[in-house]
Amino acid sequence: MERLTTIAALRQAVAGARARGASIGFVPTMGYLHEGHLRLIDEARRLTDVVVLSVFVNPLQFAPHEDLASYPRDLSGDVEKASTRGAGLLFVPDAREIYPREPRVRVVPGALAERWEGEVRPGHFAGVLTVVLKLLNIVQPDVVVFGQKDVQQATVVRAMVTDTDLPVRVVVAPTVRDADGLAMSSRNSYLTAAHRSEALVLSRALFAVRDAHGGGETDPERLLRVATRLLAASPEVAVDYLALADAETLEPVTRAARTGDVVLVAARVGGTRLIDNVILGWP
Ligand code: AMP
């Protein structure tokens, strides 16, 4: 695996791979890699010849009160994991490489980004889309792979790619969980053992909704009540939102479809903010 820190060097390495006839897959991350990220590499490898993995903690998507400074970092661990998993190029730019000046232009995400995460984190998706657009222009991959774990991010990115005719295929890979159900996240490293066990209520609540839906319930209010009851029993868990939405529009639904609607949850556990979701009708 080749490690590159400048846009020019990355472009040259990608051009070399292209000249050999290789197709290019791309997995953007903020690092502190876990199995969820590594499955995205697997998926990109399945679909393309050479996989570019980026590790960049994007300052533009953090609000001033958020965890930019304390976001977990472990570059040597990331290098080891990414290369073992078969990434061909590792792109690790610093903030000045990506933002040599305060960006004069940012991507406006539109209505898809206004609810849920967008409401709790104003400006977050503008920061995400701006860096994703830049990275897509730098790497120019055939395929870019995102995780279902951040469903709204994947939806908003897909909308940008479609609406601005970016020549890349967006693939979304399933959420990877620990054996006890907790969705893997770099931010799980913030959790104390006690908070980690409290955090399990998020996936349990989502699975309970999925089970109730599997049992034939289609009324959103009754479905969400199943989750609310579980969440309310955990005093350490402060819910930001819990919703049943259409997976494409992210608008709340008035009746759950047989498959494909998404149940979203975000909550703070201790000082750590976690998000998770499940798609109804999927295993
Ligand atoms: P992050 O490093 O948190 O910005 O995530 C980088 C990419 O990995 C995003 O596309 C995430 O959706 C994806 N990702 C993060 N956690 C998981 C997970 N548990 N399962 C699948 N994909 C994930």
PDB file of N, CA and C and ligand atoms in Angstrom, residues 27-40 54 56 61 71 145-151 153-154 171-178 182-188, ligand 1:
ATOM      1  N   VAL A  27     -12.945   4.862  -0.688  1.00  0.00           N
ATOM      2  CA  VAL A  27     -13.600   4.780   0.623  1.00  0.00           C
ATOM      3  C   VAL A  27     -13.126   5.969   1.471  1.00  0.00           C
ATOM      4  N   PRO A  28     -13.971   7.008   1.600  1.00  0.00           N
ATOM      5  CA  PRO A  28     -13.581   8.138   2.448  1.00  0.00           C
ATOM      6  C   PRO A  28     -13.888   7.862   3.915  1.00  0.00           C
ATOM      7  N   THR A  29     -12.949   8.141   4.808  1.00  0.00           N
ATOM      8  CA  THR A  29     -13.172   7.951   6.248  1.00  0.00           C
ATOM      9  C   THR A  29     -12.499   9.073   7.035  1.00  0.00           C
ATOM     10  N   MET A  30     -12.814   9.079   8.328  1.00  0.00           N
ATOM     11  CA  MET A  30     -12.101   9.980   9.244  1.00  0.00           C
ATOM     12  C   MET A  30     -11.107   9.180  10.092  1.00  0.00           C
ATOM     13  N   GLY A  31     -10.855   7.943   9.698  1.00  0.00           N
ATOM     14  CA  GLY A  31      -9.811   7.171  10.374  1.00  0.00           C
ATOM     15  C   GLY A  31     -10.273   6.523  11.666  1.00  0.00           C
ATOM     16  N   TYR A  32      -9.272   6.079  12.468  1.00  0.00           N
ATOM     17  CA  TYR A  32      -9.527   5.257  13.660  1.00  0.00           C
ATOM     18  C   TYR A  32     -10.357   4.047  13.209  1.00  0.00           C
ATOM     19  N   LEU A  33      -9.787   3.347  12.227  1.00  0.00           N
ATOM     20  CA  LEU A  33     -10.531   2.343  11.462  1.00  0.00           C
ATOM     21  C   LEU A  33     -10.990   1.168  12.318  1.00  0.00           C
ATOM     22  N   HIS A  34     -12.193   0.730  12.022  1.00  0.00           N
ATOM     23  CA  HIS A  34     -12.748  -0.474  12.654  1.00  0.00           C
ATOM     24  C   HIS A  34     -13.310  -1.360  11.548  1.00  0.00           C
ATOM     25  N   GLU A  35     -13.890  -2.484  11.954  1.00  0.00           N
ATOM     26  CA  GLU A  35     -14.369  -3.462  10.974  1.00  0.00           C
ATOM     27  C   GLU A  35     -15.407  -2.863  10.011  1.00  0.00           C
ATOM     28  N   GLY A  36     -16.206  -1.906  10.482  1.00  0.00           N
ATOM     29  CA  GLY A  36     -17.190  -1.252   9.596  1.00  0.00           C
ATOM     30  C   GLY A  36     -16.505  -0.590   8.409  1.00  0.00           C
ATOM     31  N   HIS A  37     -15.416   0.139   8.691  1.00  0.00           N
ATOM     32  CA  HIS A  37     -14.655   0.762   7.598  1.00  0.00           C
ATOM     33  C   HIS A  37     -14.040  -0.311   6.689  1.00  0.00           C
ATOM     34  N   LEU A  38     -13.525  -1.365   7.322  1.00  0.00           N
ATOM     35  CA  LEU A  38     -12.780  -2.375   6.540  1.00  0.00           C
ATOM     36  C   LEU A  38     -13.708  -3.134   5.589  1.00  0.00           C
ATOM     37  N   ARG A  39     -14.968  -3.288   5.992  1.00  0.00           N
ATOM     38  CA  ARG A  39     -15.931  -3.929   5.068  1.00  0.00           C
ATOM     39  C   ARG A  39     -16.195  -3.038   3.854  1.00  0.00           C
ATOM     40  N   LEU A  40     -16.060  -1.734   4.039  1.00  0.00           N
ATOM     41  CA  LEU A  40     -16.216  -0.843   2.881  1.00  0.00           C
ATOM     42  C   LEU A  40     -15.063  -1.065   1.899  1.00  0.00           C
ATOM     43  N   SER A  54      -9.216   7.161   2.116  1.00  0.00           N
ATOM     44  CA  SER A  54      -8.728   8.424   2.677  1.00  0.00           C
ATOM     45  C   SER A  54      -9.007   8.459   4.170  1.00  0.00           C
ATOM     46  N   PHE A  56      -9.182  11.481   6.753  1.00  0.00           N
ATOM     47  CA  PHE A  56      -9.131  12.940   6.907  1.00  0.00           C
ATOM     48  C   PHE A  56     -10.245  13.366   7.862  1.00  0.00           C
ATOM     49  N   GLN A  61     -16.971  19.874   8.952  1.00  0.00           N
ATOM     50  CA  GLN A  61     -18.236  19.248   9.329  1.00  0.00           C
ATOM     51  C   GLN A  61     -18.457  19.217  10.839  1.00  0.00           C
ATOM     52  N   TYR A  71     -11.266  14.072  18.506  1.00  0.00           N
ATOM     53  CA  TYR A  71     -11.669  12.928  17.671  1.00  0.00           C
ATOM     54  C   TYR A  71     -10.544  11.892  17.668  1.00  0.00           C
ATOM     55  N   VAL A 145     -17.700   4.149  -1.873  1.00  0.00           N
ATOM     56  CA  VAL A 145     -18.479   3.307  -0.955  1.00  0.00           C
ATOM     57  C   VAL A 145     -18.680   4.023   0.377  1.00  0.00           C
ATOM     58  N   PHE A 146     -19.943   4.087   0.802  1.00  0.00           N
ATOM     59  CA  PHE A 146     -20.314   4.657   2.101  1.00  0.00           C
ATOM     60  C   PHE A 146     -21.001   3.579   2.931  1.00  0.00           C
ATOM     61  N   GLY A 147     -21.171   3.853   4.245  1.00  0.00           N
ATOM     62  CA  GLY A 147     -21.820   2.899   5.142  1.00  0.00           C
ATOM     63  C   GLY A 147     -23.257   3.282   5.435  1.00  0.00           C
ATOM     64  N   GLN A 148     -24.099   2.269   5.547  1.00  0.00           N
ATOM     65  CA  GLN A 148     -25.504   2.452   5.921  1.00  0.00           C
ATOM     66  C   GLN A 148     -25.627   3.084   7.316  1.00  0.00           C
ATOM     67  N   LYS A 149     -24.630   2.861   8.156  1.00  0.00           N
ATOM     68  CA  LYS A 149     -24.617   3.419   9.521  1.00  0.00           C
ATOM     69  C   LYS A 149     -24.963   4.906   9.523  1.00  0.00           C
ATOM     70  N   ASP A 150     -24.428   5.642   8.534  1.00  0.00           N
ATOM     71  CA  ASP A 150     -24.715   7.076   8.417  1.00  0.00           C
ATOM     72  C   ASP A 150     -25.684   7.261   7.251  1.00  0.00           C
ATOM     73  N   VAL A 151     -26.909   6.797   7.453  1.00  0.00           N
ATOM     74  CA  VAL A 151     -27.852   6.692   6.326  1.00  0.00           C
ATOM     75  C   VAL A 151     -28.163   8.052   5.711  1.00  0.00           C
ATOM     76  N   GLN A 153     -26.246  10.692   5.655  1.00  0.00           N
ATOM     77  CA  GLN A 153     -25.058  11.109   4.902  1.00  0.00           C
ATOM     78  C   GLN A 153     -25.049  10.440   3.524  1.00  0.00           C
ATOM     79  N   ALA A 154     -25.300   9.125   3.501  1.00  0.00           N
ATOM     80  CA  ALA A 154     -25.286   8.396   2.226  1.00  0.00           C
ATOM     81  C   ALA A 154     -26.359   8.949   1.291  1.00  0.00           C
ATOM     82  N   VAL A 171     -22.132   3.436  -3.762  1.00  0.00           N
ATOM     83  CA  VAL A 171     -22.553   2.146  -3.204  1.00  0.00           C
ATOM     84  C   VAL A 171     -22.640   2.299  -1.690  1.00  0.00           C
ATOM     85  N   VAL A 172     -23.701   1.730  -1.110  1.00  0.00           N
ATOM     86  CA  VAL A 172     -23.869   1.804   0.342  1.00  0.00           C
ATOM     87  C   VAL A 172     -23.800   0.388   0.913  1.00  0.00           C
ATOM     88  N   ALA A 173     -22.888   0.172   1.854  1.00  0.00           N
ATOM     89  CA  ALA A 173     -22.663  -1.159   2.437  1.00  0.00           C
ATOM     90  C   ALA A 173     -23.333  -1.234   3.822  1.00  0.00           C
ATOM     91  N   PRO A 174     -23.777  -2.454   4.201  1.00  0.00           N
ATOM     92  CA  PRO A 174     -24.525  -2.611   5.454  1.00  0.00           C
ATOM     93  C   PRO A 174     -23.745  -2.185   6.705  1.00  0.00           C
ATOM     94  N   THR A 175     -24.495  -1.869   7.741  1.00  0.00           N
ATOM     95  CA  THR A 175     -23.894  -1.501   9.028  1.00  0.00           C
ATOM     96  C   THR A 175     -23.262  -2.719   9.686  1.00  0.00           C
ATOM     97  N   VAL A 176     -22.044  -2.556  10.163  1.00  0.00           N
ATOM     98  CA  VAL A 176     -21.358  -3.631  10.882  1.00  0.00           C
ATOM     99  C   VAL A 176     -21.492  -3.363  12.377  1.00  0.00           C
ATOM    100  N   ARG A 177     -21.864  -4.422  13.112  1.00  0.00           N
ATOM    101  CA  ARG A 177     -22.129  -4.294  14.548  1.00  0.00           C
ATOM    102  C   ARG A 177     -21.204  -5.180  15.353  1.00  0.00           C
ATOM    103  N   ASP A 178     -20.964  -4.799  16.604  1.00  0.00           N
ATOM    104  CA  ASP A 178     -20.321  -5.722  17.530  1.00  0.00           C
ATOM    105  C   ASP A 178     -21.294  -6.867  17.793  1.00  0.00           C
ATOM    106  N   LEU A 182     -24.209  -3.371  19.194  1.00  0.00           N
ATOM    107  CA  LEU A 182     -23.790  -1.969  19.082  1.00  0.00           C
ATOM    108  C   LEU A 182     -23.164  -1.707  17.712  1.00  0.00           C
ATOM    109  N   ALA A 183     -23.681  -0.699  17.014  1.00  0.00           N
ATOM    110  CA  ALA A 183     -23.108  -0.349  15.710  1.00  0.00           C
ATOM    111  C   ALA A 183     -21.684   0.151  15.927  1.00  0.00           C
ATOM    112  N   MET A 184     -20.749  -0.383  15.150  1.00  0.00           N
ATOM    113  CA  MET A 184     -19.360   0.057  15.305  1.00  0.00           C
ATOM    114  C   MET A 184     -19.236   1.528  14.924  1.00  0.00           C
ATOM    115  N   SER A 185     -18.419   2.247  15.690  1.00  0.00           N
ATOM    116  CA  SER A 185     -18.185   3.664  15.429  1.00  0.00           C
ATOM    117  C   SER A 185     -16.871   4.044  16.086  1.00  0.00           C
ATOM    118  N   SER A 186     -16.124   4.913  15.430  1.00  0.00           N
ATOM    119  CA  SER A 186     -14.885   5.406  16.047  1.00  0.00           C
ATOM    120  C   SER A 186     -15.209   6.060  17.387  1.00  0.00           C
ATOM    121  N   ARG A 187     -16.384   6.686  17.479  1.00  0.00           N
ATOM    122  CA  ARG A 187     -16.758   7.397  18.713  1.00  0.00           C
ATOM    123  C   ARG A 187     -17.082   6.442  19.861  1.00  0.00           C
ATOM    124  N   ASN A 188     -17.267   5.137  19.580  1.00  0.00           N
ATOM    125  CA  ASN A 188     -17.505   4.200  20.685  1.00  0.00           C
ATOM    126  C   ASN A 188     -16.318   4.180  21.642  1.00  0.00           C
TER     127      ASN A 188
HETATM  128  P1  AMP B   1     -16.348   7.869   9.492  1.00  0.00           P
HETATM  129  O1  AMP B   1     -14.898   7.515   9.577  1.00  0.00           O
HETATM  130  O2  AMP B   1     -17.101   7.690  10.775  1.00  0.00           O
HETATM  131  O3  AMP B   1     -16.578   9.220   8.851  1.00  0.00           O
HETATM  132  O4  AMP B   1     -17.004   6.821   8.499  1.00  0.00           O
HETATM  133  C1  AMP B   1     -16.469   6.600   7.227  1.00  0.00           C
HETATM  134  C2  AMP B   1     -17.388   5.683   6.463  1.00  0.00           C
HETATM  135  O5  AMP B   1     -17.521   4.458   7.179  1.00  0.00           O
HETATM  136  C3  AMP B   1     -18.804   6.245   6.296  1.00  0.00           C
HETATM  137  O6  AMP B   1     -19.286   5.912   5.002  1.00  0.00           O
HETATM  138  C4  AMP B   1     -19.567   5.517   7.368  1.00  0.00           C
HETATM  139  O7  AMP B   1     -20.948   5.374   7.086  1.00  0.00           O
HETATM  140  C5  AMP B   1     -18.882   4.167   7.350  1.00  0.00           C
HETATM  141  N1  AMP B   1     -19.100   3.457   8.615  1.00  0.00           N
HETATM  142  C6  AMP B   1     -18.845   3.906   9.865  1.00  0.00           C
HETATM  143  N2  AMP B   1     -19.223   2.993  10.784  1.00  0.00           N
HETATM  144  C7  AMP B   1     -19.749   1.941  10.091  1.00  0.00           C
HETATM  145  C8  AMP B   1     -20.327   0.698  10.470  1.00  0.00           C
HETATM  146  N3  AMP B   1     -20.459   0.329  11.742  1.00  0.00           N
HETATM  147  N4  AMP B   1     -20.754  -0.119   9.487  1.00  0.00           N
HETATM  148  C9  AMP B   1     -20.639   0.235   8.178  1.00  0.00           C
HETATM  149  N5  AMP B   1     -20.106   1.392   7.765  1.00  0.00           N
HETATM  150  C10 AMP B   1     -19.671   2.241   8.706  1.00  0.00           C
END
